[in-house]
Amino acid sequence: MLRKALSSQQLASRIEAYEEAQNILEKELPILPLASSLRLQAYRYDIKGLVLSPFGNASFAGVSREKHEEVKKP
């Protein structure tokens, strides 16, 4: 199909061949993700309100840091 589309000089014939190839791929191939990435997250006990999206972005709108007493060394 692809060779037929590439060798054709007529646009309508090329479109038809590419559509046929696309239909074959849709029927025969499993669905696979096009991209994936490793996602690392860090945690701090004094950071509150961070919302992480399953799509990889984060909203910092409500993020705050809790104040805590520091222990002074003698």
PDB file of N, CA and C in Angstrom:
ATOM      1  N   MET A   1       0.814  -1.190   0.000  1.00  0.00           N
ATOM      2  CA  MET A   1       0.000   0.000   0.000  1.00  0.00           C
ATOM      3  C   MET A   1       0.860   1.258   0.000  1.00  0.00           C
ATOM      4  N   LEU A   2       1.857   1.270   0.871  1.00  0.00           N
ATOM      5  CA  LEU A   2       2.691   2.467   0.966  1.00  0.00           C
ATOM      6  C   LEU A   2       3.507   2.684  -0.305  1.00  0.00           C
ATOM      7  N   ARG A   3       4.032   1.613  -0.873  1.00  0.00           N
ATOM      8  CA  ARG A   3       4.782   1.751  -2.132  1.00  0.00           C
ATOM      9  C   ARG A   3       3.867   2.225  -3.252  1.00  0.00           C
ATOM     10  N   LYS A   4       2.646   1.705  -3.252  1.00  0.00           N
ATOM     11  CA  LYS A   4       1.667   2.126  -4.259  1.00  0.00           C
ATOM     12  C   LYS A   4       1.389   3.627  -4.117  1.00  0.00           C
ATOM     13  N   ALA A   5       1.226   4.081  -2.884  1.00  0.00           N
ATOM     14  CA  ALA A   5       0.958   5.502  -2.646  1.00  0.00           C
ATOM     15  C   ALA A   5       2.155   6.360  -3.041  1.00  0.00           C
ATOM     16  N   LEU A   6       3.345   5.895  -2.698  1.00  0.00           N
ATOM     17  CA  LEU A   6       4.547   6.663  -3.024  1.00  0.00           C
ATOM     18  C   LEU A   6       4.809   6.741  -4.526  1.00  0.00           C
ATOM     19  N   SER A   7       4.452   5.691  -5.245  1.00  0.00           N
ATOM     20  CA  SER A   7       4.739   5.664  -6.682  1.00  0.00           C
ATOM     21  C   SER A   7       3.675   6.364  -7.524  1.00  0.00           C
ATOM     22  N   SER A   8       2.530   6.626  -6.937  1.00  0.00           N
ATOM     23  CA  SER A   8       1.444   7.250  -7.699  1.00  0.00           C
ATOM     24  C   SER A   8       1.678   8.750  -7.864  1.00  0.00           C
ATOM     25  N   GLN A   9       1.361   9.246  -9.057  1.00  0.00           N
ATOM     26  CA  GLN A   9       1.457  10.679  -9.335  1.00  0.00           C
ATOM     27  C   GLN A   9       0.121  11.391  -9.126  1.00  0.00           C
ATOM     28  N   GLN A  10      -0.930  10.630  -8.964  1.00  0.00           N
ATOM     29  CA  GLN A  10      -2.263  11.217  -8.810  1.00  0.00           C
ATOM     30  C   GLN A  10      -2.601  11.323  -7.325  1.00  0.00           C
ATOM     31  N   LEU A  11      -2.959  12.514  -6.908  1.00  0.00           N
ATOM     32  CA  LEU A  11      -3.249  12.784  -5.506  1.00  0.00           C
ATOM     33  C   LEU A  11      -4.388  11.911  -4.981  1.00  0.00           C
ATOM     34  N   ALA A  12      -5.451  11.782  -5.735  1.00  0.00           N
ATOM     35  CA  ALA A  12      -6.602  10.985  -5.286  1.00  0.00           C
ATOM     36  C   ALA A  12      -6.211   9.526  -5.070  1.00  0.00           C
ATOM     37  N   SER A  13      -5.384   8.991  -5.951  1.00  0.00           N
ATOM     38  CA  SER A  13      -4.929   7.609  -5.827  1.00  0.00           C
ATOM     39  C   SER A  13      -4.031   7.443  -4.601  1.00  0.00           C
ATOM     40  N   ARG A  14      -3.167   8.422  -4.356  1.00  0.00           N
ATOM     41  CA  ARG A  14      -2.287   8.376  -3.185  1.00  0.00           C
ATOM     42  C   ARG A  14      -3.088   8.435  -1.896  1.00  0.00           C
ATOM     43  N   ILE A  15      -4.067   9.324  -1.850  1.00  0.00           N
ATOM     44  CA  ILE A  15      -4.917   9.444  -0.659  1.00  0.00           C
ATOM     45  C   ILE A  15      -5.641   8.132  -0.391  1.00  0.00           C
ATOM     46  N   GLU A  16      -6.177   7.535  -1.433  1.00  0.00           N
ATOM     47  CA  GLU A  16      -6.898   6.267  -1.287  1.00  0.00           C
ATOM     48  C   GLU A  16      -5.973   5.166  -0.756  1.00  0.00           C
ATOM     49  N   ALA A  17      -4.754   5.089  -1.281  1.00  0.00           N
ATOM     50  CA  ALA A  17      -3.808   4.061  -0.840  1.00  0.00           C
ATOM     51  C   ALA A  17      -3.394   4.288   0.616  1.00  0.00           C
ATOM     52  N   TYR A  18      -3.149   5.541   0.998  1.00  0.00           N
ATOM     53  CA  TYR A  18      -2.794   5.831   2.391  1.00  0.00           C
ATOM     54  C   TYR A  18      -3.950   5.531   3.343  1.00  0.00           C
ATOM     55  N   GLU A  19      -5.169   5.835   2.928  1.00  0.00           N
ATOM     56  CA  GLU A  19      -6.334   5.521   3.760  1.00  0.00           C
ATOM     57  C   GLU A  19      -6.484   4.013   3.945  1.00  0.00           C
ATOM     58  N   GLU A  20      -6.240   3.264   2.880  1.00  0.00           N
ATOM     59  CA  GLU A  20      -6.318   1.810   2.970  1.00  0.00           C
ATOM     60  C   GLU A  20      -5.235   1.264   3.907  1.00  0.00           C
ATOM     61  N   ALA A  21      -4.037   1.800   3.800  1.00  0.00           N
ATOM     62  CA  ALA A  21      -2.953   1.388   4.694  1.00  0.00           C
ATOM     63  C   ALA A  21      -3.300   1.726   6.147  1.00  0.00           C
ATOM     64  N   GLN A  22      -3.869   2.891   6.368  1.00  0.00           N
ATOM     65  CA  GLN A  22      -4.268   3.297   7.714  1.00  0.00           C
ATOM     66  C   GLN A  22      -5.332   2.357   8.277  1.00  0.00           C
ATOM     67  N   ASN A  23      -6.291   1.976   7.459  1.00  0.00           N
ATOM     68  CA  ASN A  23      -7.336   1.049   7.899  1.00  0.00           C
ATOM     69  C   ASN A  23      -6.755  -0.312   8.287  1.00  0.00           C
ATOM     70  N   ILE A  24      -5.790  -0.785   7.506  1.00  0.00           N
ATOM     71  CA  ILE A  24      -5.137  -2.060   7.831  1.00  0.00           C
ATOM     72  C   ILE A  24      -4.415  -1.954   9.173  1.00  0.00           C
ATOM     73  N   LEU A  25      -3.688  -0.862   9.372  1.00  0.00           N
ATOM     74  CA  LEU A  25      -2.970  -0.675  10.635  1.00  0.00           C
ATOM     75  C   LEU A  25      -3.922  -0.607  11.822  1.00  0.00           C
ATOM     76  N   GLU A  26      -5.042   0.082  11.663  1.00  0.00           N
ATOM     77  CA  GLU A  26      -6.022   0.192  12.745  1.00  0.00           C
ATOM     78  C   GLU A  26      -6.570  -1.172  13.146  1.00  0.00           C
ATOM     79  N   LYS A  27      -6.764  -2.051  12.171  1.00  0.00           N
ATOM     80  CA  LYS A  27      -7.336  -3.371  12.448  1.00  0.00           C
ATOM     81  C   LYS A  27      -6.304  -4.353  12.990  1.00  0.00           C
ATOM     82  N   GLU A  28      -5.073  -4.279  12.501  1.00  0.00           N
ATOM     83  CA  GLU A  28      -4.079  -5.305  12.788  1.00  0.00           C
ATOM     84  C   GLU A  28      -3.149  -5.006  13.962  1.00  0.00           C
ATOM     85  N   LEU A  29      -2.908  -3.748  14.251  1.00  0.00           N
ATOM     86  CA  LEU A  29      -1.930  -3.422  15.287  1.00  0.00           C
ATOM     87  C   LEU A  29      -2.594  -3.183  16.633  1.00  0.00           C
ATOM     88  N   PRO A  30      -1.931  -3.597  17.700  1.00  0.00           N
ATOM     89  CA  PRO A  30      -2.439  -3.249  19.030  1.00  0.00           C
ATOM     90  C   PRO A  30      -2.189  -1.767  19.287  1.00  0.00           C
ATOM     91  N   ILE A  31      -2.901  -1.237  20.226  1.00  0.00           N
ATOM     92  CA  ILE A  31      -2.706   0.169  20.581  1.00  0.00           C
ATOM     93  C   ILE A  31      -1.535   0.253  21.550  1.00  0.00           C
ATOM     94  N   LEU A  32      -0.581   1.097  21.225  1.00  0.00           N
ATOM     95  CA  LEU A  32       0.587   1.296  22.068  1.00  0.00           C
ATOM     96  C   LEU A  32       0.740   2.773  22.382  1.00  0.00           C
ATOM     97  N   PRO A  33       1.218   3.111  23.569  1.00  0.00           N
ATOM     98  CA  PRO A  33       1.469   4.521  23.862  1.00  0.00           C
ATOM     99  C   PRO A  33       2.624   5.040  22.999  1.00  0.00           C
ATOM    100  N   LEU A  34       2.536   6.272  22.584  1.00  0.00           N
ATOM    101  CA  LEU A  34       3.587   6.854  21.752  1.00  0.00           C
ATOM    102  C   LEU A  34       4.778   7.303  22.575  1.00  0.00           C
ATOM    103  N   ALA A  35       4.530   7.635  23.817  1.00  0.00           N
ATOM    104  CA  ALA A  35       5.616   8.099  24.672  1.00  0.00           C
ATOM    105  C   ALA A  35       5.284   7.788  26.118  1.00  0.00           C
ATOM    106  N   SER A  36       6.300   7.618  26.894  1.00  0.00           N
ATOM    107  CA  SER A  36       6.127   7.461  28.333  1.00  0.00           C
ATOM    108  C   SER A  36       7.388   7.985  28.998  1.00  0.00           C
ATOM    109  N   SER A  37       7.277   8.297  30.259  1.00  0.00           N
ATOM    110  CA  SER A  37       8.443   8.816  30.952  1.00  0.00           C
ATOM    111  C   SER A  37       8.439   8.335  32.395  1.00  0.00           C
ATOM    112  N   LEU A  38       9.605   8.342  32.963  1.00  0.00           N
ATOM    113  CA  LEU A  38       9.752   8.014  34.365  1.00  0.00           C
ATOM    114  C   LEU A  38       9.412   9.265  35.158  1.00  0.00           C
ATOM    115  N   ARG A  39       8.564   9.133  36.137  1.00  0.00           N
ATOM    116  CA  ARG A  39       8.149  10.293  36.925  1.00  0.00           C
ATOM    117  C   ARG A  39       8.617  10.099  38.357  1.00  0.00           C
ATOM    118  N   LEU A  40       9.431  11.024  38.813  1.00  0.00           N
ATOM    119  CA  LEU A  40       9.930  10.981  40.177  1.00  0.00           C
ATOM    120  C   LEU A  40       9.235  12.053  40.999  1.00  0.00           C
ATOM    121  N   GLN A  41       8.949  11.737  42.243  1.00  0.00           N
ATOM    122  CA  GLN A  41       8.339  12.710  43.139  1.00  0.00           C
ATOM    123  C   GLN A  41       9.128  12.727  44.436  1.00  0.00           C
ATOM    124  N   ALA A  42       9.305  13.910  44.968  1.00  0.00           N
ATOM    125  CA  ALA A  42       9.972  14.064  46.253  1.00  0.00           C
ATOM    126  C   ALA A  42       8.946  14.528  47.278  1.00  0.00           C
ATOM    127  N   TYR A  43       9.239  14.298  48.535  1.00  0.00           N
ATOM    128  CA  TYR A  43       8.311  14.643  49.601  1.00  0.00           C
ATOM    129  C   TYR A  43       9.064  15.377  50.698  1.00  0.00           C
ATOM    130  N   ARG A  44       8.439  16.443  51.210  1.00  0.00           N
ATOM    131  CA  ARG A  44       8.953  17.136  52.390  1.00  0.00           C
ATOM    132  C   ARG A  44       7.814  17.298  53.367  1.00  0.00           C
ATOM    133  N   TYR A  45       8.076  17.022  54.605  1.00  0.00           N
ATOM    134  CA  TYR A  45       7.027  17.069  55.622  1.00  0.00           C
ATOM    135  C   TYR A  45       6.472  18.473  55.833  1.00  0.00           C
ATOM    136  N   ASP A  46       7.252  19.517  55.542  1.00  0.00           N
ATOM    137  CA  ASP A  46       6.802  20.881  55.816  1.00  0.00           C
ATOM    138  C   ASP A  46       6.165  21.576  54.608  1.00  0.00           C
ATOM    139  N   ILE A  47       6.072  20.936  53.474  1.00  0.00           N
ATOM    140  CA  ILE A  47       5.421  21.506  52.291  1.00  0.00           C
ATOM    141  C   ILE A  47       3.994  20.975  52.228  1.00  0.00           C
ATOM    142  N   LYS A  48       3.038  21.877  52.153  1.00  0.00           N
ATOM    143  CA  LYS A  48       1.621  21.500  52.166  1.00  0.00           C
ATOM    144  C   LYS A  48       0.910  22.093  50.949  1.00  0.00           C
ATOM    145  N   GLY A  49      -0.108  21.396  50.474  1.00  0.00           N
ATOM    146  CA  GLY A  49      -0.983  21.921  49.432  1.00  0.00           C
ATOM    147  C   GLY A  49      -0.553  21.688  47.997  1.00  0.00           C
ATOM    148  N   LEU A  50       0.510  20.951  47.782  1.00  0.00           N
ATOM    149  CA  LEU A  50       0.962  20.688  46.414  1.00  0.00           C
ATOM    150  C   LEU A  50       0.078  19.625  45.781  1.00  0.00           C
ATOM    151  N   VAL A  51      -0.473  19.933  44.619  1.00  0.00           N
ATOM    152  CA  VAL A  51      -1.333  18.994  43.905  1.00  0.00           C
ATOM    153  C   VAL A  51      -0.619  18.565  42.627  1.00  0.00           C
ATOM    154  N   LEU A  52      -0.363  17.265  42.514  1.00  0.00           N
ATOM    155  CA  LEU A  52       0.295  16.724  41.324  1.00  0.00           C
ATOM    156  C   LEU A  52      -0.746  16.092  40.419  1.00  0.00           C
ATOM    157  N   SER A  53      -0.682  16.438  39.148  1.00  0.00           N
ATOM    158  CA  SER A  53      -1.607  15.906  38.161  1.00  0.00           C
ATOM    159  C   SER A  53      -1.084  14.579  37.623  1.00  0.00           C
ATOM    160  N   PRO A  54      -1.967  13.661  37.266  1.00  0.00           N
ATOM    161  CA  PRO A  54      -1.501  12.418  36.643  1.00  0.00           C
ATOM    162  C   PRO A  54      -0.875  12.648  35.268  1.00  0.00           C
ATOM    163  N   PHE A  55      -1.024  13.855  34.722  1.00  0.00           N
ATOM    164  CA  PHE A  55      -0.456  14.172  33.414  1.00  0.00           C
ATOM    165  C   PHE A  55       0.945  14.761  33.519  1.00  0.00           C
ATOM    166  N   GLY A  56       1.451  14.914  34.747  1.00  0.00           N
ATOM    167  CA  GLY A  56       2.831  15.347  34.910  1.00  0.00           C
ATOM    168  C   GLY A  56       3.031  16.784  35.324  1.00  0.00           C
ATOM    169  N   ASN A  57       1.997  17.585  35.352  1.00  0.00           N
ATOM    170  CA  ASN A  57       2.186  18.969  35.762  1.00  0.00           C
ATOM    171  C   ASN A  57       1.774  19.140  37.218  1.00  0.00           C
ATOM    172  N   ALA A  58       2.181  20.245  37.819  1.00  0.00           N
ATOM    173  CA  ALA A  58       1.871  20.508  39.220  1.00  0.00           C
ATOM    174  C   ALA A  58       1.302  21.908  39.356  1.00  0.00           C
ATOM    175  N   SER A  59       0.355  22.064  40.265  1.00  0.00           N
ATOM    176  CA  SER A  59      -0.197  23.379  40.565  1.00  0.00           C
ATOM    177  C   SER A  59       0.412  23.857  41.878  1.00  0.00           C
ATOM    178  N   PHE A  60       1.067  25.005  41.826  1.00  0.00           N
ATOM    179  CA  PHE A  60       1.693  25.569  43.012  1.00  0.00           C
ATOM    180  C   PHE A  60       0.836  26.665  43.640  1.00  0.00           C
ATOM    181  N   ALA A  61      -0.402  26.816  43.184  1.00  0.00           N
ATOM    182  CA  ALA A  61      -1.272  27.899  43.643  1.00  0.00           C
ATOM    183  C   ALA A  61      -1.501  27.868  45.147  1.00  0.00           C
ATOM    184  N   GLY A  62      -1.726  26.710  45.737  1.00  0.00           N
ATOM    185  CA  GLY A  62      -2.021  26.641  47.164  1.00  0.00           C
ATOM    186  C   GLY A  62      -0.888  26.089  48.003  1.00  0.00           C
ATOM    187  N   VAL A  63       0.330  26.151  47.498  1.00  0.00           N
ATOM    188  CA  VAL A  63       1.458  25.556  48.204  1.00  0.00           C
ATOM    189  C   VAL A  63       1.963  26.496  49.293  1.00  0.00           C
ATOM    190  N   SER A  64       2.249  25.911  50.444  1.00  0.00           N
ATOM    191  CA  SER A  64       2.817  26.694  51.547  1.00  0.00           C
ATOM    192  C   SER A  64       3.830  25.835  52.292  1.00  0.00           C
ATOM    193  N   ARG A  65       4.639  26.511  53.078  1.00  0.00           N
ATOM    194  CA  ARG A  65       5.636  25.805  53.882  1.00  0.00           C
ATOM    195  C   ARG A  65       5.334  26.077  55.344  1.00  0.00           C
ATOM    196  N   GLU A  66       5.199  25.032  56.109  1.00  0.00           N
ATOM    197  CA  GLU A  66       4.920  25.182  57.532  1.00  0.00           C
ATOM    198  C   GLU A  66       6.179  25.637  58.259  1.00  0.00           C
ATOM    199  N   LYS A  67       5.975  26.564  59.169  1.00  0.00           N
ATOM    200  CA  LYS A  67       7.096  26.998  60.004  1.00  0.00           C
ATOM    201  C   LYS A  67       7.227  26.021  61.160  1.00  0.00           C
ATOM    202  N   HIS A  68       8.439  25.755  61.540  1.00  0.00           N
ATOM    203  CA  HIS A  68       8.659  24.876  62.676  1.00  0.00           C
ATOM    204  C   HIS A  68       9.835  25.408  63.479  1.00  0.00           C
ATOM    205  N   GLU A  69       9.835  25.069  64.725  1.00  0.00           N
ATOM    206  CA  GLU A  69      10.897  25.520  65.620  1.00  0.00           C
ATOM    207  C   GLU A  69      12.182  24.768  65.313  1.00  0.00           C
ATOM    208  N   GLU A  70      13.241  25.518  65.178  1.00  0.00           N
ATOM    209  CA  GLU A  70      14.534  24.884  64.966  1.00  0.00           C
ATOM    210  C   GLU A  70      15.128  24.489  66.308  1.00  0.00           C
ATOM    211  N   VAL A  71      15.734  23.359  66.343  1.00  0.00           N
ATOM    212  CA  VAL A  71      16.403  22.911  67.555  1.00  0.00           C
ATOM    213  C   VAL A  71      17.803  23.496  67.538  1.00  0.00           C
ATOM    214  N   LYS A  72      18.116  24.284  68.575  1.00  0.00           N
ATOM    215  CA  LYS A  72      19.430  24.918  68.640  1.00  0.00           C
ATOM    216  C   LYS A  72      20.429  23.957  69.255  1.00  0.00           C
ATOM    217  N   LYS A  73      21.570  23.888  68.630  1.00  0.00           N
ATOM    218  CA  LYS A  73      22.628  23.018  69.140  1.00  0.00           C
ATOM    219  C   LYS A  73      23.366  23.739  70.263  1.00  0.00           C
ATOM    220  N   PRO A  74      23.742  23.019  71.327  1.00  0.00           N
ATOM    221  CA  PRO A  74      24.455  23.669  72.452  1.00  0.00           C
ATOM    222  C   PRO A  74      25.865  24.058  72.089  1.00  0.00           C
TER     223      PRO A  74
END
